[in-house]
Structures are given as C-alpha cells and as structure tokens.
XYZ file of C-alpha atoms in Angstrom:
276
model
C 106.428 100.598 53.175
C 102.789 99.809 54.280
C 100.776 97.923 51.678
C 98.300 100.156 49.567
C 95.325 98.790 51.367
C 96.787 99.510 54.842
C 97.660 103.246 53.625
C 93.970 104.090 52.898
C 92.179 106.797 54.742
C 88.781 105.815 55.330
C 87.931 108.490 57.851
C 88.428 111.210 55.252
C 88.166 109.831 51.833
C 84.754 108.104 51.161
C 86.205 106.079 48.262
C 88.605 104.880 50.821
C 85.951 103.544 53.170
C 84.334 101.656 50.143
C 87.648 100.003 49.672
C 88.289 99.162 53.103
C 84.676 98.152 53.874
C 85.091 95.778 50.757
C 88.022 94.034 52.126
C 86.715 93.498 55.859
C 83.582 92.086 54.540
C 85.484 89.737 52.471
C 87.739 88.474 55.007
C 84.909 88.148 57.435
C 83.404 85.884 54.985
C 86.579 83.927 54.212
C 86.511 84.818 50.700
C 89.361 85.349 48.545
C 89.995 88.300 46.005
C 89.295 85.510 43.211
C 85.878 84.788 44.704
C 84.604 88.361 44.736
C 86.075 88.601 41.049
C 83.716 85.696 40.217
C 80.639 87.422 41.741
C 81.532 90.774 39.903
C 82.678 89.314 36.502
C 85.956 90.703 36.971
C 89.775 89.887 36.969
C 91.250 89.287 40.347
C 93.564 91.916 39.806
C 90.751 94.567 39.427
C 89.440 93.646 42.585
C 92.745 94.072 44.043
C 92.896 97.538 42.775
C 89.500 98.133 44.208
C 90.547 97.274 47.717
C 93.718 99.116 47.194
C 92.017 102.334 46.400
C 93.402 102.350 42.880
C 90.210 101.720 41.041
C 86.567 102.394 42.278
C 83.558 99.985 42.780
C 81.010 100.847 40.343
C 77.028 101.109 41.260
C 76.481 98.053 39.113
C 78.994 95.738 40.884
C 77.987 97.204 44.399
C 74.488 96.090 43.498
C 76.139 92.583 42.595
C 77.711 92.209 46.083
C 74.592 93.314 47.870
C 72.690 90.656 46.285
C 75.571 88.001 46.801
C 76.101 88.670 50.220
C 72.589 89.641 51.260
C 73.789 93.313 52.726
C 70.276 94.994 51.992
C 71.928 97.639 49.733
C 75.037 98.427 51.986
C 77.635 98.738 49.177
C 75.420 100.710 46.763
C 74.567 103.195 49.480
C 78.408 103.685 50.000
C 78.993 104.121 46.413
C 76.472 106.653 46.110
C 77.524 108.530 49.005
C 81.149 108.603 47.818
C 80.000 109.800 44.628
C 78.196 112.706 46.015
C 81.150 113.690 48.009
C 83.910 116.408 46.355
C 87.086 114.766 46.130
C 90.004 117.641 45.774
C 92.262 115.085 44.145
C 89.839 114.512 41.084
C 91.416 116.853 38.887
C 95.040 115.445 39.450
C 93.524 111.931 38.670
C 92.013 113.261 35.539
C 95.336 114.198 34.244
C 96.512 110.845 34.651
C 93.651 109.686 32.403
C 94.297 112.511 30.017
C 97.969 111.552 29.454
C 97.000 107.851 28.697
C 94.046 108.603 26.528
C 93.728 107.778 22.832
C 90.852 109.849 22.336
C 89.872 113.161 24.120
C 86.668 114.919 23.497
C 86.237 118.206 25.181
C 83.334 120.584 25.276
C 83.653 124.071 26.560
C 80.956 126.701 26.967
C 83.337 129.356 28.560
C 86.906 128.897 27.790
C 89.348 127.674 25.219
C 90.322 124.307 26.442
C 93.570 124.318 28.500
C 94.926 121.776 25.752
C 94.850 124.390 23.020
C 95.444 127.696 24.894
C 98.231 129.845 24.023
C 100.297 131.514 26.875
C 98.943 134.901 27.036
C 95.337 133.406 27.061
C 96.068 131.170 29.817
C 97.866 133.606 31.902
C 94.907 136.137 31.361
C 92.414 133.475 32.662
C 94.497 132.340 35.629
C 94.952 135.897 36.567
C 91.130 136.396 36.038
C 90.578 133.501 38.480
C 92.803 135.174 41.080
C 95.665 132.728 40.851
C 98.708 133.337 43.063
C 101.199 131.728 40.627
C 100.167 132.017 37.057
C 103.611 131.310 35.658
C 103.848 128.062 37.422
C 100.061 127.158 36.313
C 100.911 127.971 32.804
C 104.064 125.868 33.092
C 101.791 122.906 34.145
C 99.660 123.552 31.500
C 102.073 123.995 28.666
C 103.480 120.342 29.802
C 100.056 118.766 29.467
C 100.012 120.193 25.735
C 102.957 117.987 24.793
C 100.553 114.863 24.350
C 99.252 116.725 21.205
C 102.798 116.676 19.484
C 104.189 113.453 20.552
C 104.707 110.675 18.190
C 101.225 108.820 18.865
C 99.039 111.875 19.916
C 95.765 111.127 21.151
C 92.810 112.122 18.512
C 91.468 115.152 20.030
C 87.915 116.395 19.314
C 86.779 119.792 20.649
C 83.253 121.358 20.681
C 82.999 124.965 21.592
C 80.164 127.190 22.280
C 80.301 130.401 20.044
C 80.675 132.591 23.341
C 84.149 131.144 23.623
C 85.375 132.422 20.665
C 83.824 135.951 21.077
C 85.041 136.551 24.898
C 88.109 138.891 24.410
C 90.261 136.962 27.285
C 93.538 139.156 27.337
C 92.383 141.733 25.012
C 91.734 141.815 21.239
C 95.413 140.833 20.317
C 95.833 138.121 22.469
C 92.318 136.729 21.425
C 93.054 137.079 17.987
C 96.416 135.078 18.312
C 94.403 132.500 20.205
C 91.804 132.157 17.458
C 94.797 131.884 14.813
C 96.228 129.007 17.093
C 92.816 127.184 16.942
C 93.087 127.489 13.115
C 96.195 126.099 12.819
C 95.233 123.229 15.022
C 92.208 122.428 13.162
C 94.245 121.553 10.185
C 96.175 118.823 12.054
C 95.071 115.239 11.076
C 94.509 114.387 14.957
C 92.486 117.369 15.800
C 88.726 118.300 15.133
C 87.255 121.465 16.078
C 83.591 122.745 15.733
C 81.670 125.603 16.969
C 78.053 125.603 18.331
C 76.466 128.929 16.897
C 74.349 131.039 18.796
C 71.593 130.828 16.143
C 71.298 127.154 17.084
C 69.634 128.534 20.268
C 69.661 126.516 23.390
C 71.439 123.230 23.778
C 72.429 120.563 26.185
C 75.789 121.871 26.643
C 74.971 124.839 28.459
C 74.550 122.669 31.639
C 78.500 122.670 31.825
C 81.520 121.912 30.244
C 83.036 118.476 30.312
C 86.153 116.189 28.730
C 85.614 112.704 27.941
C 88.993 110.540 27.921
C 88.802 107.290 26.317
C 91.643 104.370 26.011
C 90.125 103.650 22.752
C 89.324 105.582 19.438
C 86.248 104.021 18.147
C 82.664 104.361 18.993
C 82.598 100.673 20.174
C 84.736 101.215 23.257
C 86.562 98.385 24.748
C 88.833 99.992 27.197
C 88.083 102.653 29.799
C 86.507 105.860 29.743
C 86.668 108.515 32.183
C 84.912 112.014 32.404
C 85.720 115.160 34.114
C 83.019 117.581 34.346
C 83.723 121.148 35.484
C 82.463 123.020 38.347
C 83.099 126.560 39.854
C 84.906 125.071 43.106
C 86.167 121.895 41.464
C 85.227 119.694 38.840
C 83.992 115.919 39.499
C 85.578 112.748 37.891
C 83.458 110.041 36.506
C 84.798 106.591 35.835
C 81.551 104.527 36.312
C 81.049 102.944 32.718
C 77.278 103.615 32.829
C 77.675 107.445 33.828
C 80.524 108.105 31.554
C 78.358 106.430 28.678
C 75.663 109.296 29.392
C 78.388 111.860 28.581
C 78.926 110.360 25.219
C 75.047 110.519 24.547
C 75.395 114.243 25.746
C 78.508 114.827 23.341
C 76.603 113.520 20.477
C 73.475 115.952 21.168
C 75.707 118.877 21.532
C 77.477 118.159 18.348
C 74.383 117.993 16.503
C 74.092 121.517 16.919
C 77.694 122.508 15.965
C 78.966 123.561 12.354
C 81.107 121.534 10.072
C 84.920 121.916 10.390
C 85.002 124.176 7.206
C 82.042 126.106 8.621
C 83.613 126.449 11.926
C 86.947 127.935 10.258
C 84.861 130.452 8.398
C 83.224 131.560 11.655
C 86.592 131.817 13.300
C 87.963 134.059 10.432
C 85.103 136.421 10.565
C 85.056 136.754 14.349
C 89.044 137.751 13.932
C 88.032 140.145 11.316
C 85.320 141.985 13.270
C 87.781 142.026 16.306
C 90.428 143.950 14.132
C-alpha cells in the first residue's frame, strides 16, 4: 500500500496540492517535520497529517511558512485558492466531525435539521429534491441520528427560523408529527431547541444554514471546531479555527433573536393547533 502522502491527487484536489507542496518545499530545504512543527507551533504529528492530506494548513500557519521560508505569499495564496474551490467530499467529511462532536450547534432557515427529522418528513424532503433513492438516504440519515441516543450523546443546540415550523413538508399530518417530535426532543437533557419568530424581523441567519461541531462543550474551546455551511449545490466544510470562530459569533447573534425554550414550545404547540 502506498504511503498516504504518495496517494494524494494534487492535479484534481487543491488541498492535496497544498499538502504535496509543503512536503516538497520542506524536503528541498532539508527540513524535518519537527522543524516545520517548530515554525508553526504545532506537534510533529500534525505536520505529518497535513502532508498526508488528513489535516489542512490554516491561513495563519501558511503565513508563518511564507515568512520563515521567504516564499512571498506562496502558501497563503495556495490556501486561499483551495478554500475557494468546492470539494465534493466536504459533506462526507463533515459527518466524521458530527460523529465525534461533543457539542453540535445547528441553525436552519429552511428545513428541520436532519438529526431530528422523522422518516416521513425526510422522505418528503428527499423527493422534493429529486432524489432517486430516498429510502437509502433515509437509512443513512437514521444511522446519523443514533448519536443522539448513545450512552454519551453530544449536546445538541438547535436554532430554527419560524419558517421551518410553518412549512408543511409532507402535508399537515406529517408536519404535525414532526413538530411533536421536536417537542419531545426539547425535553431531553442534552437538547436545546429555540425558534426565531417572524416578528423579530431580519436577522443574520437569513444568509444561510450552518452547523458548528466542536470537540468540547464549553464556550472556552480547547479542541477542534468544524463548520458545515449549507449551499444549493453542495455545502462547504470550514476547519480553519479563525473562520470557525466567526460562526460562533454568528450563532450568538442569531440566538439573541430567538425565543426561550418555553416560548419555543408554546409557539410549536400553537402552530400545530393552527394546522389541524
């Protein structure tokens, strides 16, 4: 089997190009991975992971390399270019972060988040999107939901625009069952659900849905953060710490517009009553 670094595809994957270039420039300078780690303030294992394509070079660390090796911005330009390209594997990668997260914060402006969907709602959403195998997609989604019921589940915090609970995906009966499911989940000790009502007017969340996945549960984060931002033809995975931190600020600003947990339950109940 080829070593991970030799299995990279720099011709078709811009992040692999960054990894390969880092390795080439390091070897040309007769430097070890430990030498690069000293420049970047990282562990040698992290540099190894970057060169193998398992981790990504951040913009900040790209700048450090450019300064240390006098590359006139070479690595920062490469990272910017890699970030600007769509990677079809981002969604799959985001699920790996989701499985390992201790805290998940999801904001949705259009749909009930996949982690808390019921089957009928999910199938209706797949069919609306033109999926050719909605049953398989539901099996995959249901498997994802198992993290909420394991022995040590992640803390799940959900913010929903009011439009999400009003849109009758799958019809009235399906939507009422979905809303009932949200109410049930909101009483679990590891789930917080809040809705941003229409009367709050415009808010930052209208720019698009996103999900923050974190290795730790507190506001003082000591592990990794990963963000998956939704988009019509495929979302974007963000692992750069500085860029991920921007989404924590965005989350707080959206949350400032949301109802309390109790107020959210009352709004969901009144929405269900109006549908029947």
